[in-house]
Coordinates of C-alpha atoms in Angstrom, one line a residue:
X1439 CA 102.6 132.6 100.2
X1440 CA 104.2 129.4 101.6
X1441 CA 102.7 130.1 105.0
X1442 CA 99.3 130.6 103.5
X1443 CA 99.6 127.4 101.5
X1444 CA 100.6 125.5 104.7
X1445 CA 97.6 126.9 106.6
X1446 CA 95.3 126.0 103.7
X1447 CA 96.7 122.4 103.7
X1448 CA 96.0 122.1 107.4
X1449 CA 92.5 123.5 106.9
X1450 CA 91.6 121.0 104.2
X1451 CA 93.0 118.2 106.4
X1452 CA 90.8 119.6 109.2
X1453 CA 87.7 119.4 106.9
X1454 CA 88.5 115.9 105.7
X1455 CA 89.3 114.5 109.2
X1456 CA 92.9 113.6 108.4
X1457 CA 94.7 115.7 111.0
X1458 CA 97.2 113.9 113.2
X1459 CA 97.0 114.5 117.0
X1460 CA 100.2 116.5 116.7
X1461 CA 98.7 118.7 114.0
X1462 CA 95.5 119.3 116.0
X1463 CA 97.6 120.4 118.9
X1464 CA 99.7 122.7 116.7
X1465 CA 96.6 124.3 115.2
X1466 CA 95.0 125.0 118.6
X1467 CA 98.2 126.6 119.8
X1468 CA 98.6 128.7 116.7
X1469 CA 95.0 129.9 116.8
X1470 CA 95.5 131.1 120.4
X1471 CA 98.9 132.6 120.0
X1472 CA 99.5 133.7 116.4
X1473 CA 97.2 136.5 115.1
X1474 CA 98.4 136.1 111.5
X1475 CA 97.6 132.4 111.5
X1476 CA 94.3 133.1 113.1
X1477 CA 93.3 135.6 110.4
X1478 CA 94.2 133.3 107.5
X1479 CA 92.4 130.4 109.1
X1480 CA 89.3 132.6 109.6
X1481 CA 89.4 133.7 106.0
X1482 CA 89.0 130.1 104.9
X1483 CA 85.9 129.6 107.1
X1484 CA 84.0 132.7 106.1
X1485 CA 81.2 133.1 103.4
X1486 CA 81.7 132.0 99.8
X1487 CA 85.3 130.9 100.3
X1488 CA 84.2 128.5 103.1
X1489 CA 81.6 127.0 100.9
X1490 CA 84.0 126.4 98.0
X1491 CA 86.6 125.0 100.3
X1492 CA 84.2 122.6 102.0
X1493 CA 82.9 121.5 98.7
X1494 CA 86.5 120.9 97.5
X1495 CA 87.2 118.8 100.6
X1496 CA 84.1 116.7 100.1
X1497 CA 84.9 116.0 96.5
X1498 CA 88.6 115.4 97.1
X1499 CA 89.0 111.6 96.7
X1500 CA 92.3 109.8 96.3
X1501 CA 90.4 106.8 95.0
X1502 CA 88.6 108.9 92.4
X1503 CA 91.9 110.5 91.3
X1504 CA 93.6 107.2 90.9
X1505 CA 90.6 105.8 88.9
X1506 CA 90.8 108.8 86.6
X1507 CA 94.5 108.3 86.0
X1508 CA 93.9 104.7 85.1
X1509 CA 91.0 105.6 82.7
X1510 CA 93.1 108.3 81.1
X1511 CA 96.1 105.9 80.6
X1512 CA 93.9 103.2 79.1
X1513 CA 91.9 105.4 76.8
X1514 CA 94.5 107.9 75.6
X1515 CA 97.8 106.0 76.1
X1516 CA 99.1 108.5 78.6
X1517 CA 98.8 109.4 82.2
X1518 CA 97.3 112.7 83.3
X1519 CA 99.5 114.3 85.9
X1520 CA 97.0 114.4 88.8
X1521 CA 98.3 113.8 92.3
X1522 CA 96.7 114.0 95.7
X1523 CA 98.5 113.8 99.1
X1524 CA 96.5 112.3 101.9
X1525 CA 98.6 113.7 104.8
X1526 CA 99.6 116.8 102.8
X1527 CA 96.3 116.9 100.8
X1528 CA 96.8 120.0 98.6
X1529 CA 100.3 121.2 99.5
X1530 CA 100.7 122.6 96.0
X1531 CA 97.5 124.5 95.8
X1532 CA 97.5 128.3 95.7
X1533 CA 94.6 130.3 97.2
X1534 CA 93.9 133.5 95.4
X1535 CA 90.8 135.5 96.0
X1536 CA 88.9 132.4 97.1
X1537 CA 89.7 130.5 93.9
X1538 CA 91.6 127.2 94.0
X1539 CA 94.3 127.0 91.3
X1540 CA 96.9 124.5 90.5
X1541 CA 100.4 126.1 90.4
X1542 CA 102.6 125.6 87.4
X1543 CA 105.1 122.8 88.3
X1544 CA 108.8 123.3 88.3
X1545 CA 110.3 120.4 86.5
X1546 CA 113.6 118.9 87.4
X1547 CA 116.1 120.0 84.7
X1548 CA 116.8 117.0 82.4
X1549 CA 120.5 117.6 82.8
X1550 CA 120.2 116.7 86.5
X1551 CA 118.2 113.5 86.0
X1552 CA 120.1 110.3 87.0
X1553 CA 121.0 108.0 84.1
X1554 CA 118.8 105.0 84.2
X1555 CA 120.8 101.7 84.2
X1556 CA 120.5 99.3 81.4
X1557 CA 118.0 96.5 82.1
X1558 CA 120.2 93.6 81.3
X1559 CA 118.6 90.3 82.4
X1560 CA 120.8 87.4 83.6
X1561 CA 120.2 83.7 83.1
X1562 CA 122.2 81.6 85.4
X1563 CA 122.5 78.0 84.2
X1564 CA 122.7 74.9 86.4
X1565 CA 126.5 74.6 85.7
X1566 CA 127.0 78.2 87.0
X1567 CA 127.4 79.8 83.5
X1568 CA 125.7 83.3 83.3
X1569 CA 124.2 84.5 80.1
X1570 CA 123.2 88.2 79.7
X1571 CA 120.0 88.7 77.8
X1572 CA 119.7 92.2 76.3
X1573 CA 116.1 93.4 76.4
X1574 CA 116.2 95.5 73.3
X1575 CA 117.9 93.1 70.9
X1576 CA 117.5 89.7 69.3
X1577 CA 119.7 86.9 70.3
X1578 CA 119.9 83.2 69.4
X1579 CA 122.1 81.3 71.9
X1580 CA 123.1 77.6 71.3
X1581 CA 123.9 75.7 74.4
X1582 CA 124.9 72.0 74.8
X1583 CA 121.3 70.9 75.7
X1584 CA 119.3 74.0 74.8
X1585 CA 118.7 76.7 72.2
X1586 CA 117.6 80.1 73.5
X1587 CA 115.8 82.8 71.6
X1588 CA 115.8 86.2 73.2
X1589 CA 113.7 88.8 71.2
X1590 CA 112.7 92.2 72.4
X1591 CA 112.4 91.4 76.1
X1592 CA 111.0 87.8 75.7
X1593 CA 112.8 84.5 76.2
X1594 CA 111.7 81.3 74.5
X1595 CA 113.7 78.1 74.2
X1596 CA 113.9 74.5 73.1
X1597 CA 115.5 72.0 75.5
X1598 CA 115.2 68.5 77.0
X1599 CA 117.4 69.5 80.0
X1600 CA 115.5 69.0 83.3
X1601 CA 118.1 70.8 85.5
X1602 CA 117.1 74.2 87.0
X1603 CA 118.2 77.6 85.8
X1604 CA 117.5 81.0 87.4
X1605 CA 116.3 84.1 85.5
X1606 CA 117.2 87.3 87.3
X1607 CA 115.7 90.7 86.4
X1608 CA 117.5 93.8 87.9
X1609 CA 116.0 96.9 89.4
X1610 CA 114.5 99.1 86.7
X1611 CA 113.6 96.3 84.4
X1612 CA 111.0 93.7 83.5
X1613 CA 111.1 90.6 81.4
X1614 CA 108.8 88.0 79.8
X1615 CA 109.5 84.3 79.2
X1616 CA 107.7 81.3 77.8
X1617 CA 108.3 78.0 79.7
X1618 CA 108.5 74.6 78.1
X1619 CA 104.9 73.8 78.7
X1620 CA 103.6 77.0 77.1
X1621 CA 103.2 78.9 80.4
X1622 CA 104.0 82.6 80.0
X1623 CA 105.7 84.4 82.9
X1624 CA 106.2 88.2 83.3
X1625 CA 108.9 89.1 85.9
X1626 CA 109.0 92.6 87.5
X1627 CA 112.1 94.5 88.6
X1628 CA 114.3 93.0 91.3
X1629 CA 112.7 89.5 90.7
X1630 CA 113.9 86.0 90.0
X1631 CA 112.5 82.8 88.7
X1632 CA 114.0 79.3 89.2
X1633 CA 112.7 76.8 86.6
X1634 CA 113.7 73.7 84.7
X1635 CA 114.2 74.0 80.9
X1636 CA 112.0 70.9 80.6
X1637 CA 109.4 69.7 83.2
X1638 CA 109.5 66.1 84.3
X1639 CA 107.5 64.2 87.0
X1640 CA 103.9 64.6 88.2
X1641 CA 104.1 68.4 88.8
X1642 CA 105.5 71.5 87.1
X1643 CA 107.4 73.4 89.8
X1644 CA 108.9 76.8 89.7
X1645 CA 110.2 79.2 92.4
X1646 CA 109.8 82.9 92.4
X1647 CA 111.0 85.9 94.5
X1648 CA 109.9 89.5 93.9
X1649 CA 106.9 89.9 91.6
X1650 CA 105.6 87.9 88.7
X1651 CA 102.5 87.4 86.6
X1652 CA 101.7 83.9 85.4
X1653 CA 99.5 82.7 82.6
X1654 CA 99.6 79.0 83.1
X1655 CA 99.1 76.5 80.3
X1656 CA 96.4 74.0 81.2
X1657 CA 97.5 70.5 81.9
X1658 CA 95.1 68.7 84.3
X1659 CA 97.5 65.7 84.6
X1660 CA 100.4 67.9 85.7
X1661 CA 99.5 70.7 88.2
X1662 CA 101.6 73.8 88.0
X1663 CA 103.1 74.8 91.4
X1664 CA 104.6 78.2 92.2
X1665 CA 106.8 78.1 95.3
X1666 CA 107.6 81.4 97.2
X1667 CA 109.4 82.1 100.4
X1668 CA 106.1 81.9 102.4
X1669 CA 103.6 80.0 100.3
X1670 CA 102.9 77.4 97.7
X1671 CA 100.4 78.1 94.9
X1672 CA 98.9 75.1 93.1
X1673 CA 97.1 75.6 89.8
X1674 CA 96.0 73.7 86.7
X1675 CA 95.4 76.6 84.2
X1676 CA 94.9 80.2 85.3
X1677 CA 96.3 83.7 85.4
X1678 CA 97.5 85.4 88.6
X1679 CA 100.0 87.8 90.0
X1680 CA 102.4 87.1 92.9
X1681 CA 104.1 89.8 94.9
X1682 CA 106.8 88.8 97.5
X1683 CA 108.7 92.1 97.7
X1684 CA 107.8 92.7 101.4
X1685 CA 109.7 90.3 103.6
X1686 CA 107.3 88.1 105.6
X1687 CA 104.2 89.2 103.6
X1688 CA 103.1 87.9 100.3
X1689 CA 100.1 88.7 98.0
X1690 CA 98.6 86.5 95.3
X1691 CA 96.0 88.2 93.0
X1692 CA 93.8 85.8 90.9
X1693 CA 92.6 87.1 87.5
X1694 CA 91.0 83.9 86.2
X1695 CA 90.8 80.3 87.0
X1696 CA 91.3 78.8 90.5
X1697 CA 94.3 78.3 92.7
X1698 CA 94.9 76.3 95.9
X1699 CA 97.3 78.0 98.3
X1700 CA 99.2 76.7 101.3
X1701 CA 101.2 78.8 103.7
X1702 CA 104.3 77.8 105.6
X1703 CA 102.1 77.4 108.7
X1704 CA 100.1 74.7 106.9
X1705 CA 97.0 76.9 106.4
X1706 CA 95.2 76.3 103.1
X1707 CA 93.0 78.5 101.0
X1708 CA 91.1 78.2 97.7
X1709 CA 91.2 81.5 95.9
X1710 CA 88.5 82.7 93.5
X1711 CA 88.9 85.1 90.5
X1712 CA 88.8 88.8 91.5
X1713 CA 90.2 88.2 94.9
X1714 CA 93.7 88.5 96.3
X1715 CA 95.1 86.7 99.3
X1716 CA 97.6 88.2 101.6
X1717 CA 99.7 85.9 103.7
X1718 CA 101.7 86.9 106.8
X1719 CA 102.5 85.6 110.2
X1720 CA 98.7 85.9 111.0
X1721 CA 97.8 83.6 108.1
X1722 CA 95.7 84.3 105.0
X1723 CA 93.3 87.2 104.5
X1724 CA 91.4 87.9 101.3
X1725 CA 90.0 91.0 99.6
X1726 CA 88.9 92.2 96.1
X1727 CA 91.5 93.9 93.9
X1728 CA 91.7 96.1 90.9
X1729 CA 93.2 94.1 88.0
X1730 CA 94.5 97.2 86.1
X1731 CA 96.2 98.5 89.3
X1732 CA 97.9 95.2 90.1
X1733 CA 99.1 94.3 86.6
X1734 CA 100.0 97.7 85.2
X1735 CA 103.7 97.1 86.0
X1736 CA 103.8 94.8 83.0
X1737 CA 103.4 97.9 80.8
X1738 CA 105.9 100.0 82.8
X1739 CA 103.4 101.7 85.1
X1740 CA 103.1 101.5 88.9
X1741 CA 100.1 102.8 90.9
X1742 CA 100.4 103.6 94.6
X1743 CA 97.6 104.5 97.0
X1744 CA 98.0 106.5 100.2
X1745 CA 101.6 105.3 100.5
X1746 CA 104.0 106.9 102.9
X1747 CA 106.7 108.8 101.0
X1748 CA 109.4 106.6 102.7
X1749 CA 107.7 103.5 101.2
X1750 CA 107.4 105.3 97.8
X1751 CA 111.1 105.9 97.7
X1752 CA 111.8 102.2 98.3
X1753 CA 109.4 101.3 95.5
X1754 CA 110.8 103.9 93.1
X1755 CA 114.4 102.6 93.8
X1756 CA 113.3 99.2 92.5
X1757 CA 111.0 100.5 89.7
X1758 CA 113.5 103.0 88.2
X1759 CA 116.7 101.2 89.1
X1760 CA 118.3 104.2 90.9
X1761 CA 118.6 105.1 94.6
X1762 CA 116.0 107.2 96.3
X1763 CA 116.6 108.4 99.9
X1764 CA 114.7 110.6 102.3
X1765 CA 116.2 112.9 104.8
X1766 CA 114.3 113.6 108.0
X1767 CA 111.5 111.8 109.7
X1768 CA 108.6 114.0 108.5
X1769 CA 108.2 112.0 105.3
X1770 CA 107.0 108.9 107.2
X1771 CA 103.8 110.9 108.0
X1772 CA 103.2 112.1 104.5
X1773 CA 101.2 109.7 102.2
X1774 CA 100.7 110.2 98.5
X1775 CA 98.5 108.6 95.8
X1776 CA 99.7 108.6 92.3
X1777 CA 101.5 106.8 89.5
X1778 CA 105.0 106.1 88.4
X1779 CA 105.7 105.7 84.7
X1780 CA 109.1 104.2 83.9
X1781 CA 109.4 106.4 80.8
X1782 CA 108.6 109.6 82.7
X1783 CA 111.1 109.9 85.5
X1784 CA 111.2 113.7 85.2
X1785 CA 107.4 114.1 85.7
X1786 CA 107.5 111.7 88.7
X1787 CA 110.2 113.8 90.4
X1788 CA 108.4 117.0 89.7
X1789 CA 105.0 115.8 90.9
X1790 CA 106.6 114.2 94.0
X1791 CA 108.3 117.5 94.8
X1792 CA 104.9 119.2 94.6
X1793 CA 102.7 116.8 96.5
X1794 CA 105.1 115.7 99.2
X1795 CA 106.4 119.3 99.7
X1796 CA 110.0 117.9 99.2
X1797 CA 113.1 119.5 98.0
X1798 CA 114.8 117.2 95.5
X1799 CA 118.5 117.0 95.2
X1800 CA 120.4 114.6 92.8
X1801 CA 123.9 113.6 93.6
X1802 CA 126.0 110.6 92.3
X1803 CA 123.0 108.8 90.7
X1804 CA 121.0 109.2 94.0
X1805 CA 117.8 111.2 94.4
X1806 CA 117.5 112.8 97.8
X1807 CA 114.2 114.1 99.3
X1808 CA 114.6 116.8 101.9

């Protein structure tokens, strides 16, 4: 049955125009030399089965599937387990008597799942002192020039100290804090924010690496400036997301308000709501974005669209706080559309196993894809 599934996968890719040159050459050779391959291929292109298969290929849309997942999560508080692979379009589909059926998925046994690390957040003060902030508890911490209040993953404080501190969020975590001016900042996994307890001077300056969402308190007399490794974002009062995970490339997505951006090369850009700006060595480029898709990480969900499995494992390592590794080069050519839910690691592994055609092995808190 696995051989039939593989041929069907190639046939769907053939109909949808997503075959690689290597796969086209492989199919031509198999059709000439392999009678069994030729017979199965022909069965998909004959009569009623052909019409059903072609209709399926026309209707198959990774964009539509992702939209449906988002709608289901918003309306019902959960995520439907729908996954589509672009390079391995329907690797998990069984073909029986011309009827397309989803197979029952084999879940990874819970006993084999890696233990997710605690998402303890560290606050490094200007004097070098490190304070651990537990995300699931309430703490009140009295310092010489500040009083910190940490409650259920949110930090607020009172202080007149203008020296800079650094808030660091580990892989697998996220955190929220309220700055002295009332600005709210959400930090994603593997991210950091450098900020003063109390702003002074003509501008309100902070420095971010990783990913963060800002809801900036309005103060026309004191512009809020976010510094990143590649850009500077100047705002008065607005909401936007910044992603600097990829070295040398940064993305700012504006939800509301207006921001003025400047790249390290001196190029400037005024960004309007509903648009996101990418900055790289080539400069700025803009495009519309989906707000739900970009900001879902704040509620523990991450959407990915036609992403190579090798890139997914890097994102999953950061998102879940455990190591993911691929073995072999074939995964670089397999792209998948879907969703990660931080509370549903087992479902993510099971679905990835099905859509990417991967064998999953877990050893020493590391997930291997073979």
